[in-house]
C-alpha positions as YAML, in Angstrom:
chain: A
units: angstrom
residues:
- id: 1
  name: UNK
  ca: [53.14, 14.04, 20.02]
- id: 2
  name: UNK
  ca: [54.49, 11.64, 22.62]
- id: 3
  name: UNK
  ca: [54.80, 12.92, 26.19]
- id: 4
  name: UNK
  ca: [55.87, 11.50, 29.54]
- id: 5
  name: UNK
  ca: [54.32, 13.13, 32.61]
- id: 6
  name: UNK
  ca: [55.68, 12.89, 36.17]
- id: 7
  name: UNK
  ca: [53.57, 13.83, 39.17]
- id: 8
  name: UNK
  ca: [49.91, 14.22, 40.07]
- id: 9
  name: UNK
  ca: [50.04, 17.88, 41.05]
- id: 10
  name: UNK
  ca: [52.53, 20.73, 41.44]
- id: 11
  name: UNK
  ca: [53.78, 23.65, 39.38]
- id: 12
  name: UNK
  ca: [53.94, 22.48, 35.74]
- id: 13
  name: UNK
  ca: [57.23, 22.54, 33.82]
- id: 14
  name: UNK
  ca: [57.57, 21.57, 30.15]
- id: 15
  name: UNK
  ca: [60.90, 19.83, 29.47]
- id: 16
  name: UNK
  ca: [62.36, 20.09, 25.96]
- id: 17
  name: UNK
  ca: [64.93, 17.40, 25.00]
- id: 18
  name: UNK
  ca: [68.37, 17.92, 23.50]
- id: 19
  name: UNK
  ca: [68.98, 17.92, 19.73]
- id: 20
  name: UNK
  ca: [66.65, 15.46, 17.95]
- id: 21
  name: UNK
  ca: [65.66, 14.08, 21.35]
- id: 22
  name: UNK
  ca: [62.55, 12.21, 22.42]
- id: 23
  name: UNK
  ca: [60.16, 12.41, 25.35]
- id: 24
  name: UNK
  ca: [61.95, 9.66, 27.31]
- id: 25
  name: UNK
  ca: [65.42, 11.25, 27.10]
- id: 26
  name: UNK
  ca: [65.34, 12.87, 30.55]
- id: 27
  name: UNK
  ca: [64.29, 9.55, 32.05]
- id: 28
  name: UNK
  ca: [67.04, 7.65, 30.21]
- id: 29
  name: UNK
  ca: [69.80, 10.01, 31.34]
- id: 30
  name: UNK
  ca: [68.63, 10.33, 34.95]
- id: 31
  name: UNK
  ca: [67.49, 13.94, 34.98]
- id: 32
  name: UNK
  ca: [64.00, 13.08, 36.19]
- id: 33
  name: UNK
  ca: [65.56, 11.01, 38.98]
- id: 34
  name: UNK
  ca: [67.65, 14.05, 39.97]
- id: 35
  name: UNK
  ca: [64.47, 16.05, 40.65]
- id: 36
  name: UNK
  ca: [62.43, 13.17, 42.10]
- id: 37
  name: UNK
  ca: [61.97, 14.98, 45.45]
- id: 38
  name: UNK
  ca: [60.22, 17.94, 43.80]
- id: 39
  name: UNK
  ca: [57.82, 15.61, 42.00]
- id: 40
  name: UNK
  ca: [57.06, 13.27, 44.89]
- id: 41
  name: UNK
  ca: [56.39, 16.13, 47.30]
- id: 42
  name: UNK
  ca: [53.94, 17.74, 44.89]
- id: 43
  name: UNK
  ca: [56.00, 20.85, 44.20]
- id: 44
  name: UNK
  ca: [56.66, 20.22, 40.50]
- id: 45
  name: UNK
  ca: [54.83, 18.36, 37.73]
- id: 46
  name: UNK
  ca: [56.98, 17.48, 34.71]
- id: 47
  name: UNK
  ca: [55.81, 17.31, 31.11]
- id: 48
  name: UNK
  ca: [58.60, 15.74, 29.03]
- id: 49
  name: UNK
  ca: [57.82, 16.09, 25.33]
- id: 50
  name: UNK
  ca: [59.49, 15.16, 22.06]
- id: 51
  name: UNK
  ca: [60.96, 17.57, 19.55]
- id: 52
  name: UNK
  ca: [60.43, 17.51, 15.79]
- id: 53
  name: UNK
  ca: [64.02, 18.58, 15.13]
- id: 54
  name: UNK
  ca: [64.51, 15.90, 12.46]
- id: 55
  name: UNK
  ca: [61.77, 17.56, 10.42]
- id: 56
  name: UNK
  ca: [62.76, 21.13, 11.25]
- id: 57
  name: UNK
  ca: [66.20, 22.48, 12.12]
- id: 58
  name: UNK
  ca: [68.02, 19.16, 11.60]
- id: 59
  name: UNK
  ca: [65.94, 18.05, 8.60]
- id: 60
  name: UNK
  ca: [68.65, 18.28, 5.95]
- id: 61
  name: UNK
  ca: [66.43, 16.31, 3.54]
- id: 62
  name: UNK
  ca: [64.02, 19.27, 3.42]
- id: 63
  name: UNK
  ca: [64.23, 22.75, 1.91]
- id: 64
  name: UNK
  ca: [65.19, 25.28, 4.62]
- id: 65
  name: UNK
  ca: [61.87, 27.10, 4.18]
- id: 66
  name: UNK
  ca: [60.01, 23.86, 4.87]
- id: 67
  name: UNK
  ca: [62.14, 23.17, 7.92]
- id: 68
  name: UNK
  ca: [61.32, 26.59, 9.37]
- id: 69
  name: UNK
  ca: [57.62, 26.19, 8.58]
- id: 70
  name: UNK
  ca: [57.53, 22.83, 10.36]
- id: 71
  name: UNK
  ca: [58.93, 24.55, 13.44]
- id: 72
  name: UNK
  ca: [56.22, 27.20, 13.13]
- id: 73
  name: UNK
  ca: [53.64, 24.39, 13.26]
- id: 74
  name: UNK
  ca: [55.39, 22.90, 16.32]
- id: 75
  name: UNK
  ca: [55.28, 26.28, 18.05]
- id: 76
  name: UNK
  ca: [51.59, 26.60, 17.17]
- id: 77
  name: UNK
  ca: [50.93, 23.17, 18.69]
- id: 78
  name: UNK
  ca: [52.66, 24.25, 21.90]
- id: 79
  name: UNK
  ca: [50.98, 27.65, 22.07]
- id: 80
  name: UNK
  ca: [47.44, 26.66, 21.08]
- id: 81
  name: UNK
  ca: [47.12, 23.06, 22.32]
- id: 82
  name: UNK
  ca: [49.69, 21.74, 24.77]
- id: 83
  name: UNK
  ca: [50.29, 24.75, 27.03]
- id: 84
  name: UNK
  ca: [46.59, 25.75, 27.32]
- id: 85
  name: UNK
  ca: [45.81, 22.13, 28.23]
- id: 86
  name: UNK
  ca: [48.48, 22.18, 30.95]
- id: 87
  name: UNK
  ca: [47.23, 25.54, 32.24]
- id: 88
  name: UNK
  ca: [43.73, 24.08, 32.62]
- id: 89
  name: UNK
  ca: [44.94, 20.81, 34.09]
- id: 90
  name: UNK
  ca: [47.10, 22.50, 36.73]
- id: 91
  name: UNK
  ca: [44.88, 25.57, 37.23]
- id: 92
  name: UNK
  ca: [47.71, 28.04, 36.66]
- id: 93
  name: UNK
  ca: [48.01, 31.15, 34.54]
- id: 94
  name: UNK
  ca: [51.67, 30.61, 33.64]
- id: 95
  name: UNK
  ca: [53.84, 27.51, 33.45]
- id: 96
  name: UNK
  ca: [57.56, 26.76, 33.53]
- id: 97
  name: UNK
  ca: [59.77, 26.06, 30.51]
- id: 98
  name: UNK
  ca: [63.04, 24.13, 30.72]
- id: 99
  name: UNK
  ca: [65.50, 22.89, 28.14]
- id: 100
  name: UNK
  ca: [68.96, 21.32, 28.00]
- id: 101
  name: UNK
  ca: [71.37, 22.03, 25.12]
- id: 102
  name: UNK
  ca: [69.26, 22.57, 21.95]
- id: 103
  name: UNK
  ca: [66.20, 22.12, 24.14]
- id: 104
  name: UNK
  ca: [67.27, 25.44, 25.65]
- id: 105
  name: UNK
  ca: [66.60, 27.05, 22.28]
- id: 106
  name: UNK
  ca: [63.06, 25.66, 22.24]
- id: 107
  name: UNK
  ca: [62.37, 26.77, 25.81]
- id: 108
  name: UNK
  ca: [63.74, 30.30, 25.33]
- id: 109
  name: UNK
  ca: [62.18, 30.87, 21.91]
- id: 110
  name: UNK
  ca: [58.73, 29.81, 23.09]
- id: 111
  name: UNK
  ca: [59.00, 31.87, 26.27]
- id: 112
  name: UNK
  ca: [59.86, 35.12, 24.53]
- id: 113
  name: UNK
  ca: [57.31, 34.57, 21.77]
- id: 114
  name: UNK
  ca: [54.55, 33.77, 24.28]
- id: 115
  name: UNK
  ca: [55.59, 35.38, 27.58]
- id: 116
  name: UNK
  ca: [51.99, 35.60, 28.75]
- id: 117
  name: UNK
  ca: [52.10, 31.80, 29.17]
- id: 118
  name: UNK
  ca: [55.47, 31.45, 30.93]
- id: 119
  name: UNK
  ca: [56.42, 32.36, 34.49]
- id: 120
  name: UNK
  ca: [59.73, 30.50, 34.87]
- id: 121
  name: UNK
  ca: [62.40, 29.84, 32.25]
- id: 122
  name: UNK
  ca: [65.29, 27.49, 33.13]
- id: 123
  name: UNK
  ca: [68.00, 26.94, 30.54]
- id: 124
  name: UNK
  ca: [70.92, 24.53, 30.86]
- id: 125
  name: UNK
  ca: [73.76, 24.91, 28.35]
- id: 126
  name: UNK
  ca: [71.41, 26.27, 25.72]
- id: 127
  name: UNK
  ca: [72.22, 27.49, 22.20]
- id: 128
  name: UNK
  ca: [69.92, 30.10, 20.69]
- id: 129
  name: UNK
  ca: [70.96, 31.07, 17.15]
- id: 130
  name: UNK
  ca: [69.39, 28.84, 14.46]
- id: 131
  name: UNK
  ca: [70.78, 30.61, 11.38]
- id: 132
  name: UNK
  ca: [73.72, 28.15, 11.03]
- id: 133
  name: UNK
  ca: [71.19, 25.35, 10.38]
- id: 134
  name: UNK
  ca: [69.74, 27.00, 7.27]
- id: 135
  name: UNK
  ca: [72.64, 27.37, 4.81]
- id: 136
  name: UNK
  ca: [72.07, 31.08, 4.33]
- id: 137
  name: UNK
  ca: [68.28, 30.84, 3.86]
- id: 138
  name: UNK
  ca: [66.40, 33.65, 5.61]
- id: 139
  name: UNK
  ca: [62.77, 34.76, 5.67]
- id: 140
  name: UNK
  ca: [60.26, 36.27, 8.08]
- id: 141
  name: UNK
  ca: [59.72, 32.95, 9.84]
- id: 142
  name: UNK
  ca: [63.46, 32.61, 10.46]
- id: 143
  name: UNK
  ca: [63.57, 36.12, 11.92]
- id: 144
  name: UNK
  ca: [60.65, 35.52, 14.29]
- id: 145
  name: UNK
  ca: [62.09, 32.21, 15.51]
- id: 146
  name: UNK
  ca: [65.69, 33.32, 16.00]
- id: 147
  name: UNK
  ca: [65.92, 35.04, 19.41]
- id: 148
  name: UNK
  ca: [69.21, 36.91, 18.75]
- id: 149
  name: UNK
  ca: [67.46, 38.57, 15.79]
- id: 150
  name: UNK
  ca: [63.97, 39.41, 17.06]
- id: 151
  name: UNK
  ca: [64.64, 39.99, 20.76]
- id: 152
  name: UNK
  ca: [66.46, 43.35, 20.34]
- id: 153
  name: UNK
  ca: [63.29, 44.75, 18.72]
- id: 154
  name: UNK
  ca: [60.75, 42.92, 20.90]
- id: 155
  name: UNK
  ca: [58.90, 44.71, 23.70]
- id: 156
  name: UNK
  ca: [56.50, 43.12, 26.16]
- id: 157
  name: UNK
  ca: [55.95, 43.90, 29.84]
- id: 158
  name: UNK
  ca: [55.67, 40.15, 30.49]
- id: 159
  name: UNK
  ca: [59.38, 39.77, 29.73]
- id: 160
  name: UNK
  ca: [60.04, 41.48, 33.06]
- id: 161
  name: UNK
  ca: [57.76, 39.12, 35.00]
- id: 162
  name: UNK
  ca: [59.61, 35.92, 34.13]
- id: 163
  name: UNK
  ca: [62.09, 34.22, 36.44]
- id: 164
  name: UNK
  ca: [64.93, 33.49, 33.99]
- id: 165
  name: UNK
  ca: [68.02, 31.37, 34.67]
- id: 166
  name: UNK
  ca: [70.75, 30.95, 32.06]
- id: 167
  name: UNK
  ca: [72.81, 27.99, 33.18]
- id: 168
  name: UNK
  ca: [76.18, 27.13, 31.69]
- id: 169
  name: UNK
  ca: [79.58, 25.78, 32.77]
- id: 170
  name: UNK
  ca: [83.18, 26.86, 32.65]
- id: 171
  name: UNK
  ca: [84.01, 24.44, 29.81]
- id: 172
  name: UNK
  ca: [80.59, 24.34, 28.14]
- id: 173
  name: UNK
  ca: [80.68, 24.41, 24.32]
- id: 174
  name: UNK
  ca: [77.64, 26.70, 24.55]
- id: 175
  name: UNK
  ca: [79.10, 29.06, 27.17]
- id: 176
  name: UNK
  ca: [79.58, 31.93, 24.70]
- id: 177
  name: UNK
  ca: [75.97, 31.63, 23.54]
- id: 178
  name: UNK
  ca: [74.79, 32.10, 27.11]
- id: 179
  name: UNK
  ca: [77.10, 35.04, 27.78]
- id: 180
  name: UNK
  ca: [75.84, 36.66, 24.57]
- id: 181
  name: UNK
  ca: [72.20, 36.04, 25.50]
- id: 182
  name: UNK
  ca: [72.83, 37.44, 28.98]
- id: 183
  name: UNK
  ca: [74.35, 40.58, 27.45]
- id: 184
  name: UNK
  ca: [71.33, 40.95, 25.16]
- id: 185
  name: UNK
  ca: [68.93, 40.65, 28.10]
- id: 186
  name: UNK
  ca: [70.99, 43.15, 30.08]
- id: 187
  name: UNK
  ca: [70.77, 45.67, 27.26]
- id: 188
  name: UNK
  ca: [67.00, 45.32, 27.35]
- id: 189
  name: UNK
  ca: [66.85, 45.57, 31.13]
- id: 190
  name: UNK
  ca: [65.36, 42.06, 31.45]
- id: 191
  name: UNK
  ca: [66.16, 40.66, 34.87]
- id: 192
  name: UNK
  ca: [67.79, 37.21, 34.84]
- id: 193
  name: UNK
  ca: [70.53, 35.15, 36.43]
- id: 194
  name: UNK
  ca: [73.59, 33.87, 34.57]
- id: 195
  name: UNK
  ca: [74.73, 30.81, 36.50]
- id: 196
  name: UNK
  ca: [78.19, 29.46, 35.56]
- id: 197
  name: UNK
  ca: [79.17, 26.17, 37.21]
- id: 198
  name: UNK
  ca: [82.90, 25.67, 37.68]
- id: 199
  name: UNK
  ca: [84.74, 22.82, 35.98]
- id: 200
  name: UNK
  ca: [81.67, 21.41, 34.27]
- id: 201
  name: UNK
  ca: [81.37, 20.47, 30.61]
- id: 202
  name: UNK
  ca: [78.43, 20.11, 28.22]
- id: 203
  name: UNK
  ca: [77.12, 16.85, 29.65]
- id: 204
  name: UNK
  ca: [74.45, 15.22, 31.80]
- id: 205
  name: UNK
  ca: [76.32, 15.02, 35.15]
- id: 206
  name: UNK
  ca: [76.49, 18.80, 35.54]
- id: 207
  name: UNK
  ca: [72.89, 19.23, 34.36]
- id: 208
  name: UNK
  ca: [71.76, 16.79, 37.06]
- id: 209
  name: UNK
  ca: [73.47, 19.04, 39.60]
- id: 210
  name: UNK
  ca: [72.03, 22.28, 38.19]
- id: 211
  name: UNK
  ca: [68.38, 21.38, 37.67]
- id: 212
  name: UNK
  ca: [67.47, 20.70, 41.33]
- id: 213
  name: UNK
  ca: [68.99, 24.08, 42.25]
- id: 214
  name: UNK
  ca: [66.92, 25.81, 39.59]
- id: 215
  name: UNK
  ca: [63.72, 24.04, 40.62]
- id: 216
  name: UNK
  ca: [64.29, 25.16, 44.20]
- id: 217
  name: UNK
  ca: [63.87, 28.76, 43.05]
- id: 218
  name: UNK
  ca: [60.35, 28.26, 41.70]
...
């Protein structure tokens, strides 16, 4: 798994890329530059990783059950290898999770499956329902990796100890997904902030404005 790390010390944040994205995406589109101050002053340490979307949710060449199972293996890698390594390296109990667009799905799904490892969750224009990727296929692994399905029945005190920001924009194609997720969290009494930027669309310029504001709240 390729990874690009920024900073020598600071609170660790794992950055998930957009759909089918790679570890260098945030560098290429200027998002790491937008939060340079937090890195250079030792407040934040970034871990930009790749997805395996082409072999999971976007892997149309594979049976849907195989796609879901590959995501299960990705989640296991994060939970059992990457995050514990970051916790040891940075000497912290919990880390931050951040994702833009479909990366928001990865960040949110991991955080609510493993809330004991996550202290801050920052989502920018995320989408959270993966059922449309699977052509009607459904099994236990789909259920436990689709937040709109499993979250209503999930209970964990650690949910209430996370700092959660749902970021979206007035003209974001994923705005409804964030309003729906906010409503779900409200029904469960999970404290969070729904941040709606005016005039913005689903694109990098608004994300470069939002992320520094979200990092300032860590």
